[in-house]
Short mmCIF file of C-alpha atoms in Angstrom, two decimals:
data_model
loop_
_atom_site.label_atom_id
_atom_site.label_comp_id
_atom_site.label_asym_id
_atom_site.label_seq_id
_atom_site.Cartn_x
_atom_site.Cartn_y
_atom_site.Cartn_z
CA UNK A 3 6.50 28.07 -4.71
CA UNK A 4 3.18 26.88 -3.53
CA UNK A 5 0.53 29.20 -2.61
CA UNK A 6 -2.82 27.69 -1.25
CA UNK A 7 -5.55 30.43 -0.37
CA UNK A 8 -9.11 30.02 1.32
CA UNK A 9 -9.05 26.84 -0.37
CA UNK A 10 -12.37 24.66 0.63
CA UNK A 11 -14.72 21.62 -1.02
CA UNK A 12 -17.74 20.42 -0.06
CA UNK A 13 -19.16 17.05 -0.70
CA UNK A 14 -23.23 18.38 -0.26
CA UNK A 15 -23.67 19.10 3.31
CA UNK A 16 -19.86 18.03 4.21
CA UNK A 17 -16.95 20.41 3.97
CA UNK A 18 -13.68 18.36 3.43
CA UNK A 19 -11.30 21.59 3.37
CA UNK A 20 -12.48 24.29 5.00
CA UNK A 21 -10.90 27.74 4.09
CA UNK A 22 -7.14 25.98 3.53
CA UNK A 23 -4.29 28.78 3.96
CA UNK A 24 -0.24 28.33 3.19
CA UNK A 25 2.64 28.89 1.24
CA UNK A 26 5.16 26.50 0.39
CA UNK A 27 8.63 27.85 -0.43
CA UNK A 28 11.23 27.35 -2.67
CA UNK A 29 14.51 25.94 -0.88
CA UNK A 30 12.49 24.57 2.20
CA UNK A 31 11.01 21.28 3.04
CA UNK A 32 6.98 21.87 4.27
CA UNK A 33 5.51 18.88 6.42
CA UNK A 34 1.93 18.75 5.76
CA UNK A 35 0.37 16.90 8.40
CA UNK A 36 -3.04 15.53 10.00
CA UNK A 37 -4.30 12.51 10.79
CA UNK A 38 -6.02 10.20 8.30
CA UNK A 39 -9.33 12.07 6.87
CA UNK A 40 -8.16 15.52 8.16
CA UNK A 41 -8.31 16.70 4.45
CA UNK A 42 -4.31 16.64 3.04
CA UNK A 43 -5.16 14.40 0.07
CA UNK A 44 -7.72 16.49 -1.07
CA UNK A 45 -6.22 19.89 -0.91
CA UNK A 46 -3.33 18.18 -2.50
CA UNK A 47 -5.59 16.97 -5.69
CA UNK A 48 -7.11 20.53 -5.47
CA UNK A 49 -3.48 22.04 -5.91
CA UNK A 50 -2.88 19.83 -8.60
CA UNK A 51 -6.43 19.87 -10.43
CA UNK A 52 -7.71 16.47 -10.16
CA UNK A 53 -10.44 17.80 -8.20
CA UNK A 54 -12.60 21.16 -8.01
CA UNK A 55 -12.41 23.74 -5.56
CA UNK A 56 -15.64 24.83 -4.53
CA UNK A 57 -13.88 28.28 -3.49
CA UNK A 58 -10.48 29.56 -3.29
CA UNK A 59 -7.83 28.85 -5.39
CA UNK A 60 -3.90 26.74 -5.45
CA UNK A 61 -1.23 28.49 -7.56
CA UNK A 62 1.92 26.47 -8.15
CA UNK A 63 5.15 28.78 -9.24
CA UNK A 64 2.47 31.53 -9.71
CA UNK A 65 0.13 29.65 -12.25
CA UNK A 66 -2.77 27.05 -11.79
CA UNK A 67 -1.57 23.43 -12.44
CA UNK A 68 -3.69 23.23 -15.76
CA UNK A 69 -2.31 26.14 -16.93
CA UNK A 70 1.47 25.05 -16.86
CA UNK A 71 2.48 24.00 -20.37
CA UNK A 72 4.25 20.48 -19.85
CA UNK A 73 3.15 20.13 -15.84
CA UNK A 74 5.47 17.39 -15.36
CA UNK A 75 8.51 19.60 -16.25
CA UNK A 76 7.66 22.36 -13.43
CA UNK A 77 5.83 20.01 -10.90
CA UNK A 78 6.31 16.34 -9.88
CA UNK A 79 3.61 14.86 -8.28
CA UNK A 80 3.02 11.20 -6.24
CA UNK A 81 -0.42 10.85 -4.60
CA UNK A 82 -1.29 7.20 -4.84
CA UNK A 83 1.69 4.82 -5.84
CA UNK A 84 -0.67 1.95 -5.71
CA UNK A 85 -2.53 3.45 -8.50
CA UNK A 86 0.49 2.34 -11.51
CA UNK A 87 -0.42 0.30 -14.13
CA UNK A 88 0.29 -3.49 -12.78
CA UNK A 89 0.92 -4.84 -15.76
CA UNK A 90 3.60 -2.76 -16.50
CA UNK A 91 7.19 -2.50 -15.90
CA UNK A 92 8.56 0.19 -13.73
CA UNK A 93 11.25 0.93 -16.72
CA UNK A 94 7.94 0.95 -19.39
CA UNK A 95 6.32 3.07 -16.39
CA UNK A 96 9.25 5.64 -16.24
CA UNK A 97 9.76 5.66 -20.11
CA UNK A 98 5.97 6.54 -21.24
CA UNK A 99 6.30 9.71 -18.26
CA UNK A 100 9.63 10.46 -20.20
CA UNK A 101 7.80 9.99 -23.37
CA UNK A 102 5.13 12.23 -22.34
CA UNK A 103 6.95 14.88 -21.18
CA UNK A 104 9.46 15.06 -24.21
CA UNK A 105 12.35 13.10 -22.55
CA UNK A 106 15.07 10.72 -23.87
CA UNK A 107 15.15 7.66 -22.53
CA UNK A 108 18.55 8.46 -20.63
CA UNK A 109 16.60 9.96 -18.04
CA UNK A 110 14.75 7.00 -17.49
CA UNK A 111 18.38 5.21 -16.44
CA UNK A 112 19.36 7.68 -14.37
CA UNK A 113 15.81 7.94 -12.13
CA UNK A 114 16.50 4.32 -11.96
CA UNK A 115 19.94 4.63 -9.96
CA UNK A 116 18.69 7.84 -8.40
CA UNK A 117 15.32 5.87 -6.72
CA UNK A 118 17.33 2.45 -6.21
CA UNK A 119 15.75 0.54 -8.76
CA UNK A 120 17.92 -2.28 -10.18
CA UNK A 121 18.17 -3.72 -14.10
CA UNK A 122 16.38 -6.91 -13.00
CA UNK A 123 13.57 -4.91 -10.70
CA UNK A 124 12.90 -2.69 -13.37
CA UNK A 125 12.12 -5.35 -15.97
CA UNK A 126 9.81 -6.94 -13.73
CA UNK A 127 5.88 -5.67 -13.62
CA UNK A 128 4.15 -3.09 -11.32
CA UNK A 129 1.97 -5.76 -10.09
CA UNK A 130 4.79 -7.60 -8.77
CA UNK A 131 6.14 -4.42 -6.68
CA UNK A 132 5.86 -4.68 -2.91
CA UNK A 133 4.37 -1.38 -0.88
CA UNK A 134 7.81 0.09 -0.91
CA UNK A 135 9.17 -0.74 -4.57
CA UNK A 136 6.03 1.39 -6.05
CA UNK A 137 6.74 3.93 -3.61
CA UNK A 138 10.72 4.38 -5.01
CA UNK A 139 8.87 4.47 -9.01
CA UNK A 140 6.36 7.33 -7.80
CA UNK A 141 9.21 8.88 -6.21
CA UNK A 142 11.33 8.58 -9.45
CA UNK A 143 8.27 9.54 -11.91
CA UNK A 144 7.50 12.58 -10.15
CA UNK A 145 11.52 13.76 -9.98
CA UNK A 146 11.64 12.46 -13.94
CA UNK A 147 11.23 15.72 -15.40
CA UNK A 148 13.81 17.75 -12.99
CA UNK A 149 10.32 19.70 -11.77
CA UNK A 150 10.97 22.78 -9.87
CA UNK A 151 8.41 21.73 -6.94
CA UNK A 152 7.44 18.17 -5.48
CA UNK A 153 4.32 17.37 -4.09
CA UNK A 154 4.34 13.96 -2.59
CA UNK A 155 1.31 12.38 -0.24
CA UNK A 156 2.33 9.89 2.14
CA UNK A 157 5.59 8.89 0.57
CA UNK A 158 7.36 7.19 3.40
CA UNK A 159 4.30 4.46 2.94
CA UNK A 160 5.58 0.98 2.27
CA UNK A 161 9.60 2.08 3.02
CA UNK A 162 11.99 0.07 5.36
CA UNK A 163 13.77 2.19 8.01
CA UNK A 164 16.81 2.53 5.35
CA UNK A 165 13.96 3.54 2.85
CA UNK A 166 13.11 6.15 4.71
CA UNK A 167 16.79 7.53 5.41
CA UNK A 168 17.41 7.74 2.14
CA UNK A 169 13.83 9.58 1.06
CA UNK A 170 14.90 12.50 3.50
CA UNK A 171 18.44 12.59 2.03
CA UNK A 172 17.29 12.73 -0.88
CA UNK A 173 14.20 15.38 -0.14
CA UNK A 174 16.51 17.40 1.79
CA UNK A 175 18.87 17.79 -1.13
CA UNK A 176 16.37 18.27 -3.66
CA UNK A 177 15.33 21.78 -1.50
CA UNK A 178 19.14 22.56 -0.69
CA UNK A 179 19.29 23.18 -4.51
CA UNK A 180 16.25 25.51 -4.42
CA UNK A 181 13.33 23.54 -4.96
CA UNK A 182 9.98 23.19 -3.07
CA UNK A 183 8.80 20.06 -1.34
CA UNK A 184 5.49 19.62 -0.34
CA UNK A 185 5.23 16.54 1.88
CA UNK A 186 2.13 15.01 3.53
CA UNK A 187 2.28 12.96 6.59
CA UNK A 188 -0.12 11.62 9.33
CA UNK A 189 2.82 10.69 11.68
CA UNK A 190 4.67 13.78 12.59
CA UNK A 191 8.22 11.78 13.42
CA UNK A 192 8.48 10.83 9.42
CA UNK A 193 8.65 14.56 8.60
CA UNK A 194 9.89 16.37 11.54
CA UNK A 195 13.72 15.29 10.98
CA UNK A 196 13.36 16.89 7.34
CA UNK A 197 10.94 19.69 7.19
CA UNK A 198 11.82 23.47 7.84
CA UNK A 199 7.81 24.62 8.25
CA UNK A 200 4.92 22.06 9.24
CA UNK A 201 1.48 23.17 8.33
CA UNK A 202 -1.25 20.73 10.44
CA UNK A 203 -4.62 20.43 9.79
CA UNK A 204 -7.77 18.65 11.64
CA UNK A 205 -10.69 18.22 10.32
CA UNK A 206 -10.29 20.27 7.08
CA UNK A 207 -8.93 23.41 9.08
CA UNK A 208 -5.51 24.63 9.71
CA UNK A 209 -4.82 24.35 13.29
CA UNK A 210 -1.38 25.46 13.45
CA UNK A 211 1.37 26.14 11.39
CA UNK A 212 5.10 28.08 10.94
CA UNK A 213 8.67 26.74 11.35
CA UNK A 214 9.36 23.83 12.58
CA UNK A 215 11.67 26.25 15.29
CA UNK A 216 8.19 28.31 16.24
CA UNK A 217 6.51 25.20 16.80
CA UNK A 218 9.29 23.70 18.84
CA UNK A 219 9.26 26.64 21.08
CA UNK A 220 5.40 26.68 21.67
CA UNK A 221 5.97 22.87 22.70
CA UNK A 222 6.61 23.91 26.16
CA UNK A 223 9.72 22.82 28.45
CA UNK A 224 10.25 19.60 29.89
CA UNK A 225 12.01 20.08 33.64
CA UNK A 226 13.56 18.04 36.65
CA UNK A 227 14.39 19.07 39.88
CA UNK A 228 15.89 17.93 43.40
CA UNK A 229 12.19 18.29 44.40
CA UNK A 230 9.79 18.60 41.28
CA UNK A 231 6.62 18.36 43.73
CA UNK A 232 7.65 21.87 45.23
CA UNK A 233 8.59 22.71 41.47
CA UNK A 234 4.92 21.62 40.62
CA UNK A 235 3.27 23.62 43.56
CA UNK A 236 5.60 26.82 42.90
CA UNK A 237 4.86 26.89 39.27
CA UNK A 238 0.89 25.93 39.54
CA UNK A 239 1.21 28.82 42.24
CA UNK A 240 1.87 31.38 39.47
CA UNK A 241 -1.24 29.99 37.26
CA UNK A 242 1.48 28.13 35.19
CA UNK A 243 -0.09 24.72 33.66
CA UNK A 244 1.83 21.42 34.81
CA UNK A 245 2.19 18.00 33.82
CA UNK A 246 4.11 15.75 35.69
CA UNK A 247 6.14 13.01 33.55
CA UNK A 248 8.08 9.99 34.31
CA UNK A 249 11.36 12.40 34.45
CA UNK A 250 9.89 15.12 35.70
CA UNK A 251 7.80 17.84 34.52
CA UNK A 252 6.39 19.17 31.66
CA UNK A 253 4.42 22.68 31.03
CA UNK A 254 3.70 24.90 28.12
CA UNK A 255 6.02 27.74 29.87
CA UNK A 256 9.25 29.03 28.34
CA UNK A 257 12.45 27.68 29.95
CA UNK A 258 13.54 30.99 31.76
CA UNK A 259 10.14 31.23 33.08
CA UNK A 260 10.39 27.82 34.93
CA UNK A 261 14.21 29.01 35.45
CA UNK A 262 13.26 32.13 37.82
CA UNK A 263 10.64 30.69 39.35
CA UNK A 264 12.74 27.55 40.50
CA UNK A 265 15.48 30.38 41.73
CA UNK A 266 12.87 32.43 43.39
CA UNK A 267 11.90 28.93 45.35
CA UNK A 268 15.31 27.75 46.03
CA UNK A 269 14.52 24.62 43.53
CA UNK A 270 18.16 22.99 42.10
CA UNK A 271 17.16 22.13 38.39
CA UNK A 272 18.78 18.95 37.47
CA UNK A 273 17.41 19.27 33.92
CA UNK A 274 15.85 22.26 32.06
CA UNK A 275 15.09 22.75 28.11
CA UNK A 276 12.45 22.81 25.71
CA UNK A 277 10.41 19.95 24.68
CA UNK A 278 11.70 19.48 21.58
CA UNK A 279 10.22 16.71 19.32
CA UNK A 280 8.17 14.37 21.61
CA UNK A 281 6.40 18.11 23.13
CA UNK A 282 5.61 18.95 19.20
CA UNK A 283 4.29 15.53 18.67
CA UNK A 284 2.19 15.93 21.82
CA UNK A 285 1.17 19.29 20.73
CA UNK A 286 0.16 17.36 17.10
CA UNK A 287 -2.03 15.00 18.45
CA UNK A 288 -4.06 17.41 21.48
CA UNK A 289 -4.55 19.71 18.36
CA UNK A 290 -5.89 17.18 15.79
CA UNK A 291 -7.72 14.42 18.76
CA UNK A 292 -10.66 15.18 17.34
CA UNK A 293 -10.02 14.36 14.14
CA UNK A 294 -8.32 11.25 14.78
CA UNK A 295 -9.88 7.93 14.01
CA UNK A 296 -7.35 6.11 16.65
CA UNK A 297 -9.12 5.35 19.63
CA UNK A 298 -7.15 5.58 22.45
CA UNK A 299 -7.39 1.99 24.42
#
């Protein structure tokens, strides 16, 4: 488990995390997401003691980080796979972490197969690697000592499409057997097909967070009618928010809400449900705009 409480730095007159607040559990899968600058990196270095709180505190499996004897054992951690050594081999890479931690070199073979390395890609040098390549090595250096919890920033960097596949699969089973992933993302489609609770932040604060299902449902319903004008009118009519779409309708209502008041109007609904992924994605990016550093064109 990961437990993060009123956790905040400040860089002299600017606060980078700003009173930081979740738990991470064992057996589930939490998305950490915000846009680029919203703060994830550095509450992740926080939790993992590379950099100073200046209040509040990050426990992982009930300790701090720098008091866990043999940290790699309990917790595996990838924040920058850029930052290897380029001049060595992902196999020398892998076998000084086993080294480190007290492994045999056995291990080393089997992170190899596990991340997708090959004989010949493994004897070649870190400097070599493309984007994706270092990404499968951080991947396997963090999972080298069997660690209890994962905490991985931006890991789908750098992957193919079939990269990516398999880095769920291989996440997803990871927390099936009872451990804790802690995955940061600033596109919320990477994690949404893997994560059981999404925490998002903008501009250093929390701005929402729970299950992926409680999010889902505060997404709002998208709807479509044999008239979704009069739908629009009857449902603006009862101070209901609307949004028309290019299929219909969308608005921050439950379902059975927009069901009765469609019967009460003698509407036909063609199509009824909730908004599912593309209304939490919507929801992600009117909740962190302000933090975003896209600018919309």
């Amino acid at each position: 488990m990961i437990t993060v409480e009123a956790l905040t730095k400040s860089y002299g007159g600017t606060v980078a995390v700003d009173n930081v607040t979740f738990k991470a559990e064992p057996g589930r899968v939490t998305g950490f997401l915000g846009p680029n600058g919203a703060g994830k990196s550095t509450c992740m270095r926080m939790m993992t003691g590379l950099t100073p709180p200046t209040s509040g505190h990050a426990t992982i499996l009930g300790k701090k980080y720098d008091e866990l004897t043999n940290p790699g054992r309990h917790v595996g951690v990838l924040l920058d796979a850029s930052a290897q050594h380029a001049g060595r081999t992902g196999r020398e890479v892998l076998t000084l972490g086993a080294k480190t931690m007290g492994l045999g070199t056995d291990r080393v073979d089997e992170i190899l197969d596990v991340v997708g390395l090959t004989p010949p890609e493994a004897k070649r040098r870190v400097g070599d690697y493309s984007l994706g390549m270092r990404q499968r090595l951080g991947i396997g250096h963090a999972l080298l000592g069997d660690p209890e919890v994962l905490i991985l920033d931006e890991p789908a960097n750098g992957l193919d499409p079939a990269g990516i596949r398999w880095m769920r699969g291989l996440l997803r089973s990871y927390a099936e057997r009872g451990g804790t992933v802690l995955l940061s993302s600033h596109l919320l489609h990477e994690v949404e097909q893997i994560a059981d609770d999404l925490v998002m932040i903008g501009r250093g604060r929390i701005v929402r967070q729970g299950t992926k299902q409680e999010l889902l449902r505060g997404a709002g319903t998208n709807a479509h009618s044999t008239d979704d004008a009069a739908l629009a009118s009857a449902l603006q009519a009862a101070n209901i928010p609307v949004q028309r779409t290019q299929t219909g309708i969308h608005t921050p209502a439950e379902p059975i809400e927009v069901g009765k008041i469609a019967a009460a109007n003698g509407i036909v609904l063609v199509q009824l449900g909730q908004a599912g992924g593309a209304g939490l994605e919507e929801m992600f990016l009117n909740l962190t705009a302000a933090d975003s550093r896209e600018v919309a064109r």
